[in-house]
Amino acid sequence: MHGQADELVSFYGHDLKLVECSANVAAAYGIVDNASRTLWQVFPELQKPIERSNVKAVLVSGFPRTIAIGSGGRNLLLFRSERGLGVIETRPEDALSKGSVGDADTALLLHQARHDAFTGLPNRRQFSNDLERDLPRGHKLALMQIDLDDFKPVNDTLGHGAGDVVLKLTAERIQALLRDGETAYRLAGDEFAVIQRADDQPAEAERLAESLVLAFKEPFTVEGISVFVGASVGVAIAPDDGSDGEQLMKAADIALYAAKNDGRGRARMFNRSMMIMLEQREMLRRSLRVALREQQFFIEYQPILEVANGIAGFEALLRWRHPYAGVIPPSLFIPMAESDGLMAEIGSWVLEQACREASTWPSHCIVAVNLSPAEFLQGGFTDRISDILDKVGLPADRLELEITETVLLERTTDNLDILHTLEVLGIRIGLDDFGTRYSSLSYLQNFPFDTIKIDQHFIKDIETNPKGQTIVRFIIGLAHGLGMQVTAEGVETAGQAAWLGKRKCDRLQGNFLGAPMPAKATRAYLQRTSFAMHQV
């Protein structure tokens, strides 16, 4: 053992069988080459119930512990290592031997420098060292980047203590799947990695990656609560996908991005087409910065109908017409705009344009505008909205701002202040996509919503799905009991509209009632709808 020959240091695998020891340990305990010894045989004192529980605690938590054994002042320092369990023994005479205790402390400090104190897994520093060390060794090496899905809501809704528990359980769940030649690491936050050394690639990498994804389909139990946190995995294999650590990590990151983009909770192997798609996205990202200046954005309006009174207004839907790529879906470019800090400026433009158009509609028509978290949390938000309404001459009660539950998770106290200010101004507030994210009834009690919007996921099979029917009836009854209106989006058939109408859903929105249309087409639509209502 390098640098540890004079120390009483030994290492044991996950099965607690001895895998390596210093010369002093071998001499002290009569260990010869290839001797099959277990931790319990080398240190029988650890077989006592309390000592056994301490050993288990170190392996599970990753936190080192010192255990006194025997009556002669001997101590064992136990710590988790990439091999399984490390043991440093100190004896009374060590205190008189210059450097012995210091060497033990040095060994522990070295271990701590290379391991994550929280989970006990090797850390990013050790990961980088192992990756660069193993790449030139000839066999194919697979790198797996693992990112937890829906981890942030655990911290936001249950607290950071619950998040910490999930991270520790994640480390255990990953380690439980590993075989010889496979090592797990915690890189940062909820980011983990595995280095797999195996010749049968990509078969072995595919096997482990799918096992990892499957393992996270099962919930974690935190203080009696079932918490669902999935995992997305990106896989790259050397030397095909990269011949050095930097190239391989980039390839694995791209594969992880593809896994997230494909719907999360899955594994993706890197291929060259992913690189092309990423380059195309980066091209769009660069183009997005000039789209507003060059007037490439436009708004379409989808009708919102009241079951009892006909047209209630329109929802403003942002669109981007790229000069070469054509119309880009909002689901693609809005996340880019949010991550690049552009959404506040774009959102202000949308709000002013939509309010300006709404000012030309009949006085009973509202305009609903979606807000991103970036807009909502930007300083001076309520002042800007008030200025826009004054500029275009639109009464505040004809504007409905739609927010998602994601917004509410960011800064609860500030959010409540903003929402109450909007309420005082007379602006309507809608909760969008209710039931699809982290729905909490406390939102409805604490925030002044005027409307709850039922996501189209619950509407698409509403005529035949008894569970979906129960959920929709519950949401309608709950909203009405709290003095709120209900809008169902995604209404595509007459049967869906009829079912919702019978259950007293206030407003309907969907292609059956009217597809999104250009601003100019709203006037003709209003005239047709008004005429049709008069004929009824």
PDB file of N, CA and C in Angstrom, residues 347-348 351 371-372 374-388 401 403 418-419 421-422 425 427:
ATOM      1  N   GLY A 347     -41.956  38.908 -22.533  1.00  0.00           N
ATOM      2  CA  GLY A 347     -43.254  38.906 -21.864  1.00  0.00           C
ATOM      3  C   GLY A 347     -43.887  40.283 -21.815  1.00  0.00           C
ATOM      4  N   SER A 348     -43.088  41.311 -21.607  1.00  0.00           N
ATOM      5  CA  SER A 348     -43.620  42.675 -21.603  1.00  0.00           C
ATOM      6  C   SER A 348     -44.201  43.033 -22.967  1.00  0.00           C
ATOM      7  N   LEU A 351     -47.536  41.180 -23.390  1.00  0.00           N
ATOM      8  CA  LEU A 351     -48.575  41.781 -22.565  1.00  0.00           C
ATOM      9  C   LEU A 351     -49.110  43.063 -23.194  1.00  0.00           C
ATOM     10  N   LEU A 371     -47.929  34.058 -17.792  1.00  0.00           N
ATOM     11  CA  LEU A 371     -46.733  34.654 -17.198  1.00  0.00           C
ATOM     12  C   LEU A 371     -45.725  33.562 -16.856  1.00  0.00           C
ATOM     13  N   SER A 372     -44.464  33.825 -17.166  1.00  0.00           N
ATOM     14  CA  SER A 372     -43.405  32.904 -16.761  1.00  0.00           C
ATOM     15  C   SER A 372     -42.885  33.321 -15.394  1.00  0.00           C
ATOM     16  N   ALA A 374     -39.932  34.013 -14.624  1.00  0.00           N
ATOM     17  CA  ALA A 374     -38.949  35.084 -14.801  1.00  0.00           C
ATOM     18  C   ALA A 374     -39.623  36.451 -14.822  1.00  0.00           C
ATOM     19  N   GLU A 375     -40.771  36.550 -15.480  1.00  0.00           N
ATOM     20  CA  GLU A 375     -41.498  37.818 -15.511  1.00  0.00           C
ATOM     21  C   GLU A 375     -42.060  38.155 -14.137  1.00  0.00           C
ATOM     22  N   PHE A 376     -42.654  37.162 -13.526  1.00  0.00           N
ATOM     23  CA  PHE A 376     -43.376  37.359 -12.273  1.00  0.00           C
ATOM     24  C   PHE A 376     -42.459  37.853 -11.153  1.00  0.00           C
ATOM     25  N   LEU A 377     -41.239  37.358 -11.149  1.00  0.00           N
ATOM     26  CA  LEU A 377     -40.327  37.656 -10.055  1.00  0.00           C
ATOM     27  C   LEU A 377     -39.412  38.841 -10.333  1.00  0.00           C
ATOM     28  N   GLN A 378     -39.545  39.455 -11.506  1.00  0.00           N
ATOM     29  CA  GLN A 378     -38.689  40.599 -11.817  1.00  0.00           C
ATOM     30  C   GLN A 378     -39.188  41.834 -11.077  1.00  0.00           C
ATOM     31  N   GLY A 379     -38.263  42.627 -10.580  1.00  0.00           N
ATOM     32  CA  GLY A 379     -38.618  43.825  -9.830  1.00  0.00           C
ATOM     33  C   GLY A 379     -39.485  44.779 -10.637  1.00  0.00           C
ATOM     34  N   GLY A 380     -40.428  45.429  -9.972  1.00  0.00           N
ATOM     35  CA  GLY A 380     -41.288  46.400 -10.631  1.00  0.00           C
ATOM     36  C   GLY A 380     -42.352  45.804 -11.520  1.00  0.00           C
ATOM     37  N   PHE A 381     -42.660  44.521 -11.336  1.00  0.00           N
ATOM     38  CA  PHE A 381     -43.600  43.824 -12.224  1.00  0.00           C
ATOM     39  C   PHE A 381     -44.988  44.472 -12.206  1.00  0.00           C
ATOM     40  N   THR A 382     -45.540  44.723 -11.023  1.00  0.00           N
ATOM     41  CA  THR A 382     -46.900  45.275 -10.954  1.00  0.00           C
ATOM     42  C   THR A 382     -46.955  46.701 -11.514  1.00  0.00           C
ATOM     43  N   ASP A 383     -45.893  47.464 -11.336  1.00  0.00           N
ATOM     44  CA  ASP A 383     -45.864  48.822 -11.896  1.00  0.00           C
ATOM     45  C   ASP A 383     -45.891  48.776 -13.422  1.00  0.00           C
ATOM     46  N   ARG A 384     -45.150  47.835 -14.007  1.00  0.00           N
ATOM     47  CA  ARG A 384     -45.127  47.731 -15.468  1.00  0.00           C
ATOM     48  C   ARG A 384     -46.505  47.370 -16.017  1.00  0.00           C
ATOM     49  N   ILE A 385     -47.194  46.448 -15.354  1.00  0.00           N
ATOM     50  CA  ILE A 385     -48.530  46.068 -15.813  1.00  0.00           C
ATOM     51  C   ILE A 385     -49.485  47.256 -15.719  1.00  0.00           C
ATOM     52  N   SER A 386     -49.411  47.970 -14.634  1.00  0.00           N
ATOM     53  CA  SER A 386     -50.280  49.148 -14.468  1.00  0.00           C
ATOM     54  C   SER A 386     -50.003  50.189 -15.550  1.00  0.00           C
ATOM     55  N   ASP A 387     -48.731  50.393 -15.870  1.00  0.00           N
ATOM     56  CA  ASP A 387     -48.362  51.353 -16.918  1.00  0.00           C
ATOM     57  C   ASP A 387     -48.898  50.916 -18.274  1.00  0.00           C
ATOM     58  N   ILE A 388     -48.804  49.609 -18.580  1.00  0.00           N
ATOM     59  CA  ILE A 388     -49.289  49.110 -19.868  1.00  0.00           C
ATOM     60  C   ILE A 388     -50.795  49.300 -19.991  1.00  0.00           C
ATOM     61  N   LEU A 401     -54.281  37.303 -15.838  1.00  0.00           N
ATOM     62  CA  LEU A 401     -52.914  36.795 -15.872  1.00  0.00           C
ATOM     63  C   LEU A 401     -52.911  35.346 -15.406  1.00  0.00           C
ATOM     64  N   ILE A 403     -50.883  32.059 -14.255  1.00  0.00           N
ATOM     65  CA  ILE A 403     -49.611  31.588 -13.713  1.00  0.00           C
ATOM     66  C   ILE A 403     -49.726  30.097 -13.429  1.00  0.00           C
ATOM     67  N   ILE A 418     -47.293  40.121  -4.434  1.00  0.00           N
ATOM     68  CA  ILE A 418     -47.539  40.507  -5.822  1.00  0.00           C
ATOM     69  C   ILE A 418     -48.979  40.203  -6.212  1.00  0.00           C
ATOM     70  N   LEU A 419     -49.463  39.005  -5.849  1.00  0.00           N
ATOM     71  CA  LEU A 419     -50.817  38.616  -6.224  1.00  0.00           C
ATOM     72  C   LEU A 419     -51.855  39.519  -5.558  1.00  0.00           C
ATOM     73  N   THR A 421     -51.382  42.624  -4.690  1.00  0.00           N
ATOM     74  CA  THR A 421     -51.306  43.926  -5.367  1.00  0.00           C
ATOM     75  C   THR A 421     -52.094  43.891  -6.677  1.00  0.00           C
ATOM     76  N   LEU A 422     -51.936  42.797  -7.431  1.00  0.00           N
ATOM     77  CA  LEU A 422     -52.706  42.657  -8.674  1.00  0.00           C
ATOM     78  C   LEU A 422     -54.200  42.625  -8.392  1.00  0.00           C
ATOM     79  N   LEU A 425     -55.454  46.042  -7.828  1.00  0.00           N
ATOM     80  CA  LEU A 425     -55.557  46.766  -9.106  1.00  0.00           C
ATOM     81  C   LEU A 425     -56.790  46.357  -9.899  1.00  0.00           C
ATOM     82  N   ILE A 427     -57.029  43.316 -11.460  1.00  0.00           N
ATOM     83  CA  ILE A 427     -56.634  42.349 -12.493  1.00  0.00           C
ATOM     84  C   ILE A 427     -57.050  40.950 -12.064  1.00  0.00           C
TER      85      ILE A 427
END
